[in-house]
């Protein structure tokens, strides 16, 4: 039996993003759980803000076609999301708005249907991004994804990571490892 392939990314464009750190820690947790993790940066796949007229005139951007192929080639997704005043970040909204569209250029369709997904959030605040989790979960369910049980939030994330990139708090790290194990099991 082959390893579950998990695509891991953060919904932040910031270079020093706390959620990029969390995504990296999540990828390591997926590997410890026996999965094959591919960590990507959405900044490497820029796309214009979704607009139906733009799509009608030009079709899907090449970077979106690349992302769709990557999603299709993986068994599950692990997403680290920032929270902007309780909202899902624009980068994720735009990415999923494009990725969910059908392509006139061929390639995989319905890449999110039945895709297992784990959701995490990191924030410098006390809530750790907990308000965005149900909102993102609802959006992903509408697109056909199947969220695994539970989630991880990392409050005070500016000081939450050890020098090796894992979570400094043992309880938080165990929670991340548990989430990764559930995702690998569900997607495998």
JSON list of C-alpha atoms in Angstrom, two decimals:
[
{"chain": "A", "resi": 1, "resn": "UNK", "atom": "CA", "xyz": [0.00, 0.00, 0.00]},
{"chain": "A", "resi": 2, "resn": "UNK", "atom": "CA", "xyz": [1.38, 3.40, -0.92]},
{"chain": "A", "resi": 3, "resn": "UNK", "atom": "CA", "xyz": [1.73, 6.31, 1.45]},
{"chain": "A", "resi": 4, "resn": "UNK", "atom": "CA", "xyz": [-1.04, 8.90, 1.61]},
{"chain": "A", "resi": 5, "resn": "UNK", "atom": "CA", "xyz": [0.11, 11.96, -0.35]},
{"chain": "A", "resi": 6, "resn": "UNK", "atom": "CA", "xyz": [-0.76, 15.19, 1.44]},
{"chain": "A", "resi": 7, "resn": "UNK", "atom": "CA", "xyz": [-0.44, 18.67, -0.09]},
{"chain": "A", "resi": 8, "resn": "UNK", "atom": "CA", "xyz": [0.36, 21.20, 2.65]},
{"chain": "A", "resi": 9, "resn": "UNK", "atom": "CA", "xyz": [0.14, 24.98, 2.36]},
{"chain": "A", "resi": 10, "resn": "UNK", "atom": "CA", "xyz": [-0.61, 28.18, 4.24]},
{"chain": "A", "resi": 11, "resn": "UNK", "atom": "CA", "xyz": [-3.24, 30.73, 3.32]},
{"chain": "A", "resi": 12, "resn": "UNK", "atom": "CA", "xyz": [-0.85, 33.60, 3.86]},
{"chain": "A", "resi": 13, "resn": "UNK", "atom": "CA", "xyz": [1.24, 35.57, 1.40]},
{"chain": "A", "resi": 14, "resn": "UNK", "atom": "CA", "xyz": [3.51, 37.05, 4.10]},
{"chain": "A", "resi": 15, "resn": "UNK", "atom": "CA", "xyz": [7.14, 35.99, 3.90]},
{"chain": "A", "resi": 16, "resn": "UNK", "atom": "CA", "xyz": [7.51, 35.60, 7.69]},
{"chain": "A", "resi": 17, "resn": "UNK", "atom": "CA", "xyz": [4.02, 34.13, 8.14]},
{"chain": "A", "resi": 18, "resn": "UNK", "atom": "CA", "xyz": [3.31, 32.26, 11.35]},
{"chain": "A", "resi": 19, "resn": "UNK", "atom": "CA", "xyz": [0.99, 30.04, 9.33]},
{"chain": "A", "resi": 20, "resn": "UNK", "atom": "CA", "xyz": [3.81, 29.14, 6.95]},
{"chain": "A", "resi": 21, "resn": "UNK", "atom": "CA", "xyz": [5.72, 27.98, 10.03]},
{"chain": "A", "resi": 22, "resn": "UNK", "atom": "CA", "xyz": [2.67, 25.98, 11.10]},
{"chain": "A", "resi": 23, "resn": "UNK", "atom": "CA", "xyz": [2.34, 24.48, 7.61]},
{"chain": "A", "resi": 24, "resn": "UNK", "atom": "CA", "xyz": [5.98, 23.41, 7.78]},
{"chain": "A", "resi": 25, "resn": "UNK", "atom": "CA", "xyz": [5.42, 21.84, 11.20]},
{"chain": "A", "resi": 26, "resn": "UNK", "atom": "CA", "xyz": [2.30, 20.18, 9.79]},
{"chain": "A", "resi": 27, "resn": "UNK", "atom": "CA", "xyz": [4.24, 18.70, 6.88]},
{"chain": "A", "resi": 28, "resn": "UNK", "atom": "CA", "xyz": [6.75, 17.24, 9.34]},
{"chain": "A", "resi": 29, "resn": "UNK", "atom": "CA", "xyz": [3.87, 15.80, 11.39]},
{"chain": "A", "resi": 30, "resn": "UNK", "atom": "CA", "xyz": [2.40, 14.19, 8.25]},
{"chain": "A", "resi": 31, "resn": "UNK", "atom": "CA", "xyz": [5.75, 12.52, 7.55]},
{"chain": "A", "resi": 32, "resn": "UNK", "atom": "CA", "xyz": [5.97, 11.26, 11.16]},
{"chain": "A", "resi": 33, "resn": "UNK", "atom": "CA", "xyz": [2.46, 9.81, 10.69]},
{"chain": "A", "resi": 34, "resn": "UNK", "atom": "CA", "xyz": [3.67, 7.82, 7.68]},
{"chain": "A", "resi": 35, "resn": "UNK", "atom": "CA", "xyz": [2.38, 10.13, 4.96]},
{"chain": "A", "resi": 36, "resn": "UNK", "atom": "CA", "xyz": [4.18, 11.77, 2.08]},
{"chain": "A", "resi": 37, "resn": "UNK", "atom": "CA", "xyz": [3.95, 15.56, 2.52]},
{"chain": "A", "resi": 38, "resn": "UNK", "atom": "CA", "xyz": [4.52, 18.12, -0.22]},
{"chain": "A", "resi": 39, "resn": "UNK", "atom": "CA", "xyz": [4.84, 21.63, 1.24]},
{"chain": "A", "resi": 40, "resn": "UNK", "atom": "CA", "xyz": [4.09, 24.42, -1.23]},
{"chain": "A", "resi": 41, "resn": "UNK", "atom": "CA", "xyz": [3.88, 28.21, -1.03]},
{"chain": "A", "resi": 42, "resn": "UNK", "atom": "CA", "xyz": [0.82, 29.71, -2.73]},
{"chain": "A", "resi": 43, "resn": "UNK", "atom": "CA", "xyz": [2.99, 32.75, -3.56]},
{"chain": "A", "resi": 44, "resn": "UNK", "atom": "CA", "xyz": [4.63, 30.52, -6.17]},
{"chain": "A", "resi": 45, "resn": "UNK", "atom": "CA", "xyz": [1.27, 30.23, -7.98]},
{"chain": "A", "resi": 46, "resn": "UNK", "atom": "CA", "xyz": [-0.06, 33.78, -8.33]},
{"chain": "A", "resi": 47, "resn": "UNK", "atom": "CA", "xyz": [-3.46, 34.30, -9.92]},
{"chain": "A", "resi": 48, "resn": "UNK", "atom": "CA", "xyz": [-5.58, 37.37, -10.58]},
{"chain": "A", "resi": 49, "resn": "UNK", "atom": "CA", "xyz": [-8.52, 38.03, -8.31]},
{"chain": "A", "resi": 50, "resn": "UNK", "atom": "CA", "xyz": [-11.31, 35.77, -9.52]},
{"chain": "A", "resi": 51, "resn": "UNK", "atom": "CA", "xyz": [-13.68, 37.49, -11.92]},
{"chain": "A", "resi": 52, "resn": "UNK", "atom": "CA", "xyz": [-16.21, 35.66, -14.07]},
{"chain": "A", "resi": 53, "resn": "UNK", "atom": "CA", "xyz": [-15.69, 37.93, -17.06]},
{"chain": "A", "resi": 54, "resn": "UNK", "atom": "CA", "xyz": [-11.93, 37.33, -16.88]},
{"chain": "A", "resi": 55, "resn": "UNK", "atom": "CA", "xyz": [-12.54, 33.58, -16.72]},
{"chain": "A", "resi": 56, "resn": "UNK", "atom": "CA", "xyz": [-14.94, 33.74, -19.71]},
{"chain": "A", "resi": 57, "resn": "UNK", "atom": "CA", "xyz": [-12.41, 35.67, -21.77]},
{"chain": "A", "resi": 58, "resn": "UNK", "atom": "CA", "xyz": [-9.17, 33.92, -20.78]},
{"chain": "A", "resi": 59, "resn": "UNK", "atom": "CA", "xyz": [-10.10, 30.65, -19.08]},
{"chain": "A", "resi": 60, "resn": "UNK", "atom": "CA", "xyz": [-8.25, 29.43, -16.03]},
{"chain": "A", "resi": 61, "resn": "UNK", "atom": "CA", "xyz": [-4.77, 30.88, -15.40]},
{"chain": "A", "resi": 62, "resn": "UNK", "atom": "CA", "xyz": [-1.88, 28.50, -15.96]},
{"chain": "A", "resi": 63, "resn": "UNK", "atom": "CA", "xyz": [-0.91, 28.60, -12.26]},
{"chain": "A", "resi": 64, "resn": "UNK", "atom": "CA", "xyz": [-4.42, 27.49, -11.31]},
{"chain": "A", "resi": 65, "resn": "UNK", "atom": "CA", "xyz": [-4.19, 24.58, -13.75]},
{"chain": "A", "resi": 66, "resn": "UNK", "atom": "CA", "xyz": [-0.91, 23.61, -12.08]},
{"chain": "A", "resi": 67, "resn": "UNK", "atom": "CA", "xyz": [-2.54, 23.80, -8.63]},
{"chain": "A", "resi": 68, "resn": "UNK", "atom": "CA", "xyz": [-5.50, 21.74, -9.82]},
{"chain": "A", "resi": 69, "resn": "UNK", "atom": "CA", "xyz": [-3.14, 19.03, -11.08]},
{"chain": "A", "resi": 70, "resn": "UNK", "atom": "CA", "xyz": [-1.24, 19.06, -7.79]},
{"chain": "A", "resi": 71, "resn": "UNK", "atom": "CA", "xyz": [-4.46, 18.76, -5.78]},
{"chain": "A", "resi": 72, "resn": "UNK", "atom": "CA", "xyz": [-5.63, 15.92, -8.03]},
{"chain": "A", "resi": 73, "resn": "UNK", "atom": "CA", "xyz": [-2.32, 14.09, -7.50]},
{"chain": "A", "resi": 74, "resn": "UNK", "atom": "CA", "xyz": [-2.65, 14.23, -3.70]},
{"chain": "A", "resi": 75, "resn": "UNK", "atom": "CA", "xyz": [-4.94, 12.25, -1.42]},
{"chain": "A", "resi": 76, "resn": "UNK", "atom": "CA", "xyz": [-5.51, 15.06, 1.06]},
{"chain": "A", "resi": 77, "resn": "UNK", "atom": "CA", "xyz": [-4.84, 18.68, 1.96]},
{"chain": "A", "resi": 78, "resn": "UNK", "atom": "CA", "xyz": [-3.47, 20.25, 5.13]},
{"chain": "A", "resi": 79, "resn": "UNK", "atom": "CA", "xyz": [-4.15, 23.97, 5.34]},
{"chain": "A", "resi": 80, "resn": "UNK", "atom": "CA", "xyz": [-2.74, 26.48, 7.83]},
{"chain": "A", "resi": 81, "resn": "UNK", "atom": "CA", "xyz": [-4.92, 29.56, 7.73]},
{"chain": "A", "resi": 82, "resn": "UNK", "atom": "CA", "xyz": [-4.53, 33.00, 9.21]},
{"chain": "A", "resi": 83, "resn": "UNK", "atom": "CA", "xyz": [-7.60, 34.75, 10.54]},
{"chain": "A", "resi": 84, "resn": "UNK", "atom": "CA", "xyz": [-8.35, 38.28, 9.44]},
{"chain": "A", "resi": 85, "resn": "UNK", "atom": "CA", "xyz": [-10.91, 39.63, 11.91]},
{"chain": "A", "resi": 86, "resn": "UNK", "atom": "CA", "xyz": [-12.64, 36.27, 11.83]},
{"chain": "A", "resi": 87, "resn": "UNK", "atom": "CA", "xyz": [-12.61, 35.99, 8.03]},
{"chain": "A", "resi": 88, "resn": "UNK", "atom": "CA", "xyz": [-10.96, 33.46, 5.74]},
{"chain": "A", "resi": 89, "resn": "UNK", "atom": "CA", "xyz": [-7.93, 35.19, 4.17]},
{"chain": "A", "resi": 90, "resn": "UNK", "atom": "CA", "xyz": [-8.29, 36.55, 0.63]},
{"chain": "A", "resi": 91, "resn": "UNK", "atom": "CA", "xyz": [-5.49, 34.33, -0.69]},
{"chain": "A", "resi": 92, "resn": "UNK", "atom": "CA", "xyz": [-7.43, 31.18, 0.23]},
{"chain": "A", "resi": 93, "resn": "UNK", "atom": "CA", "xyz": [-10.75, 32.55, -1.00]},
{"chain": "A", "resi": 94, "resn": "UNK", "atom": "CA", "xyz": [-9.21, 33.44, -4.35]},
{"chain": "A", "resi": 95, "resn": "UNK", "atom": "CA", "xyz": [-7.30, 30.17, -4.67]},
{"chain": "A", "resi": 96, "resn": "UNK", "atom": "CA", "xyz": [-10.37, 28.04, -3.99]},
{"chain": "A", "resi": 97, "resn": "UNK", "atom": "CA", "xyz": [-12.58, 30.27, -6.15]},
{"chain": "A", "resi": 98, "resn": "UNK", "atom": "CA", "xyz": [-10.31, 29.52, -9.10]},
{"chain": "A", "resi": 99, "resn": "UNK", "atom": "CA", "xyz": [-9.48, 25.88, -8.31]},
{"chain": "A", "resi": 100, "resn": "UNK", "atom": "CA", "xyz": [-13.16, 24.98, -8.03]},
{"chain": "A", "resi": 101, "resn": "UNK", "atom": "CA", "xyz": [-13.87, 26.16, -11.59]},
{"chain": "A", "resi": 102, "resn": "UNK", "atom": "CA", "xyz": [-14.05, 23.84, -14.59]},
{"chain": "A", "resi": 103, "resn": "UNK", "atom": "CA", "xyz": [-11.36, 24.28, -17.21]},
{"chain": "A", "resi": 104, "resn": "UNK", "atom": "CA", "xyz": [-11.79, 24.64, -20.93]},
{"chain": "A", "resi": 105, "resn": "UNK", "atom": "CA", "xyz": [-8.11, 23.71, -21.30]},
{"chain": "A", "resi": 106, "resn": "UNK", "atom": "CA", "xyz": [-8.50, 20.12, -20.13]},
{"chain": "A", "resi": 107, "resn": "UNK", "atom": "CA", "xyz": [-6.95, 18.70, -17.02]},
{"chain": "A", "resi": 108, "resn": "UNK", "atom": "CA", "xyz": [-8.53, 17.37, -13.85]},
{"chain": "A", "resi": 109, "resn": "UNK", "atom": "CA", "xyz": [-12.01, 18.47, -12.79]},
{"chain": "A", "resi": 110, "resn": "UNK", "atom": "CA", "xyz": [-13.74, 18.34, -9.41]},
{"chain": "A", "resi": 111, "resn": "UNK", "atom": "CA", "xyz": [-10.34, 18.09, -7.73]},
{"chain": "A", "resi": 112, "resn": "UNK", "atom": "CA", "xyz": [-11.81, 18.98, -4.34]},
{"chain": "A", "resi": 113, "resn": "UNK", "atom": "CA", "xyz": [-14.63, 16.41, -4.37]},
{"chain": "A", "resi": 114, "resn": "UNK", "atom": "CA", "xyz": [-14.16, 13.92, -1.52]},
{"chain": "A", "resi": 115, "resn": "UNK", "atom": "CA", "xyz": [-10.69, 15.36, -0.80]},
{"chain": "A", "resi": 116, "resn": "UNK", "atom": "CA", "xyz": [-9.80, 14.86, 2.87]},
{"chain": "A", "resi": 117, "resn": "UNK", "atom": "CA", "xyz": [-8.59, 18.04, 4.53]},
{"chain": "A", "resi": 118, "resn": "UNK", "atom": "CA", "xyz": [-7.11, 19.07, 7.87]},
{"chain": "A", "resi": 119, "resn": "UNK", "atom": "CA", "xyz": [-7.38, 22.67, 9.03]},
{"chain": "A", "resi": 120, "resn": "UNK", "atom": "CA", "xyz": [-5.02, 24.56, 11.33]},
{"chain": "A", "resi": 121, "resn": "UNK", "atom": "CA", "xyz": [-4.59, 28.19, 12.33]},
{"chain": "A", "resi": 122, "resn": "UNK", "atom": "CA", "xyz": [-1.88, 30.24, 14.01]},
{"chain": "A", "resi": 123, "resn": "UNK", "atom": "CA", "xyz": [-2.25, 33.74, 15.36]},
{"chain": "A", "resi": 124, "resn": "UNK", "atom": "CA", "xyz": [-0.26, 36.12, 17.54]},
{"chain": "A", "resi": 125, "resn": "UNK", "atom": "CA", "xyz": [-3.46, 36.65, 19.56]},
{"chain": "A", "resi": 126, "resn": "UNK", "atom": "CA", "xyz": [-4.95, 34.63, 22.40]},
{"chain": "A", "resi": 127, "resn": "UNK", "atom": "CA", "xyz": [-7.57, 32.86, 20.28]},
{"chain": "A", "resi": 128, "resn": "UNK", "atom": "CA", "xyz": [-5.10, 31.26, 17.89]},
{"chain": "A", "resi": 129, "resn": "UNK", "atom": "CA", "xyz": [-7.32, 31.73, 14.85]},
{"chain": "A", "resi": 130, "resn": "UNK", "atom": "CA", "xyz": [-10.17, 29.64, 16.24]},
{"chain": "A", "resi": 131, "resn": "UNK", "atom": "CA", "xyz": [-12.87, 31.87, 14.68]},
{"chain": "A", "resi": 132, "resn": "UNK", "atom": "CA", "xyz": [-11.75, 31.15, 11.12]},
{"chain": "A", "resi": 133, "resn": "UNK", "atom": "CA", "xyz": [-11.76, 27.35, 11.46]},
{"chain": "A", "resi": 134, "resn": "UNK", "atom": "CA", "xyz": [-15.55, 26.80, 11.15]},
{"chain": "A", "resi": 135, "resn": "UNK", "atom": "CA", "xyz": [-15.81, 29.34, 8.34]},
{"chain": "A", "resi": 136, "resn": "UNK", "atom": "CA", "xyz": [-13.09, 27.70, 6.28]},
{"chain": "A", "resi": 137, "resn": "UNK", "atom": "CA", "xyz": [-14.48, 24.25, 7.10]},
{"chain": "A", "resi": 138, "resn": "UNK", "atom": "CA", "xyz": [-17.93, 25.31, 5.82]},
{"chain": "A", "resi": 139, "resn": "UNK", "atom": "CA", "xyz": [-16.43, 26.72, 2.60]},
{"chain": "A", "resi": 140, "resn": "UNK", "atom": "CA", "xyz": [-14.41, 23.56, 1.97]},
{"chain": "A", "resi": 141, "resn": "UNK", "atom": "CA", "xyz": [-17.45, 21.35, 2.60]},
{"chain": "A", "resi": 142, "resn": "UNK", "atom": "CA", "xyz": [-19.42, 23.36, 0.03]},
{"chain": "A", "resi": 143, "resn": "UNK", "atom": "CA", "xyz": [-16.66, 22.56, -2.47]},
{"chain": "A", "resi": 144, "resn": "UNK", "atom": "CA", "xyz": [-16.91, 18.84, -1.73]},
{"chain": "A", "resi": 145, "resn": "UNK", "atom": "CA", "xyz": [-14.00, 18.42, 0.69]},
{"chain": "A", "resi": 146, "resn": "UNK", "atom": "CA", "xyz": [-14.24, 16.10, 3.68]},
{"chain": "A", "resi": 147, "resn": "UNK", "atom": "CA", "xyz": [-12.66, 17.69, 6.77]},
{"chain": "A", "resi": 148, "resn": "UNK", "atom": "CA", "xyz": [-11.12, 15.28, 9.26]},
{"chain": "A", "resi": 149, "resn": "UNK", "atom": "CA", "xyz": [-12.28, 15.49, 12.85]},
{"chain": "A", "resi": 150, "resn": "UNK", "atom": "CA", "xyz": [-10.71, 18.22, 14.95]},
{"chain": "A", "resi": 151, "resn": "UNK", "atom": "CA", "xyz": [-8.36, 21.07, 14.19]},
{"chain": "A", "resi": 152, "resn": "UNK", "atom": "CA", "xyz": [-5.28, 22.78, 15.60]},
{"chain": "A", "resi": 153, "resn": "UNK", "atom": "CA", "xyz": [-5.02, 26.39, 16.73]},
{"chain": "A", "resi": 154, "resn": "UNK", "atom": "CA", "xyz": [-1.83, 28.03, 17.89]},
{"chain": "A", "resi": 155, "resn": "UNK", "atom": "CA", "xyz": [-2.31, 31.15, 20.04]},
{"chain": "A", "resi": 156, "resn": "UNK", "atom": "CA", "xyz": [0.64, 33.44, 20.80]},
{"chain": "A", "resi": 157, "resn": "UNK", "atom": "CA", "xyz": [2.23, 31.89, 17.73]},
{"chain": "A", "resi": 158, "resn": "UNK", "atom": "CA", "xyz": [5.11, 34.36, 17.66]},
{"chain": "A", "resi": 159, "resn": "UNK", "atom": "CA", "xyz": [6.74, 32.36, 20.46]},
{"chain": "A", "resi": 160, "resn": "UNK", "atom": "CA", "xyz": [5.11, 28.98, 19.80]},
{"chain": "A", "resi": 161, "resn": "UNK", "atom": "CA", "xyz": [7.75, 27.36, 17.61]},
{"chain": "A", "resi": 162, "resn": "UNK", "atom": "CA", "xyz": [10.99, 25.70, 18.70]},
{"chain": "A", "resi": 163, "resn": "UNK", "atom": "CA", "xyz": [14.30, 26.21, 16.91]},
{"chain": "A", "resi": 164, "resn": "UNK", "atom": "CA", "xyz": [13.74, 22.98, 14.93]},
{"chain": "A", "resi": 165, "resn": "UNK", "atom": "CA", "xyz": [10.37, 24.23, 13.63]},
{"chain": "A", "resi": 166, "resn": "UNK", "atom": "CA", "xyz": [8.10, 22.04, 15.74]},
{"chain": "A", "resi": 167, "resn": "UNK", "atom": "CA", "xyz": [5.67, 23.46, 18.26]},
{"chain": "A", "resi": 168, "resn": "UNK", "atom": "CA", "xyz": [7.46, 24.25, 21.52]},
{"chain": "A", "resi": 169, "resn": "UNK", "atom": "CA", "xyz": [4.54, 23.14, 23.69]},
{"chain": "A", "resi": 170, "resn": "UNK", "atom": "CA", "xyz": [4.34, 19.34, 23.95]},
{"chain": "A", "resi": 171, "resn": "UNK", "atom": "CA", "xyz": [0.54, 19.32, 24.20]},
{"chain": "A", "resi": 172, "resn": "UNK", "atom": "CA", "xyz": [0.22, 21.48, 21.09]},
{"chain": "A", "resi": 173, "resn": "UNK", "atom": "CA", "xyz": [2.71, 19.28, 19.21]},
{"chain": "A", "resi": 174, "resn": "UNK", "atom": "CA", "xyz": [0.78, 16.15, 20.21]},
{"chain": "A", "resi": 175, "resn": "UNK", "atom": "CA", "xyz": [-2.40, 17.79, 18.91]},
{"chain": "A", "resi": 176, "resn": "UNK", "atom": "CA", "xyz": [-0.72, 18.54, 15.59]},
{"chain": "A", "resi": 177, "resn": "UNK", "atom": "CA", "xyz": [0.67, 15.00, 15.36]},
{"chain": "A", "resi": 178, "resn": "UNK", "atom": "CA", "xyz": [-2.80, 13.62, 16.10]},
{"chain": "A", "resi": 179, "resn": "UNK", "atom": "CA", "xyz": [-4.42, 15.80, 13.42]},
{"chain": "A", "resi": 180, "resn": "UNK", "atom": "CA", "xyz": [-1.79, 14.70, 10.89]},
{"chain": "A", "resi": 181, "resn": "UNK", "atom": "CA", "xyz": [-2.33, 11.03, 11.81]},
{"chain": "A", "resi": 182, "resn": "UNK", "atom": "CA", "xyz": [-6.10, 11.36, 11.32]},
{"chain": "A", "resi": 183, "resn": "UNK", "atom": "CA", "xyz": [-5.56, 13.00, 7.92]},
{"chain": "A", "resi": 184, "resn": "UNK", "atom": "CA", "xyz": [-3.07, 10.35, 6.78]},
{"chain": "A", "resi": 185, "resn": "UNK", "atom": "CA", "xyz": [-5.44, 7.57, 7.92]},
{"chain": "A", "resi": 186, "resn": "UNK", "atom": "CA", "xyz": [-8.47, 9.14, 6.22]},
{"chain": "A", "resi": 187, "resn": "UNK", "atom": "CA", "xyz": [-6.65, 9.94, 2.98]},
{"chain": "A", "resi": 188, "resn": "UNK", "atom": "CA", "xyz": [-4.71, 6.68, 2.77]}
]
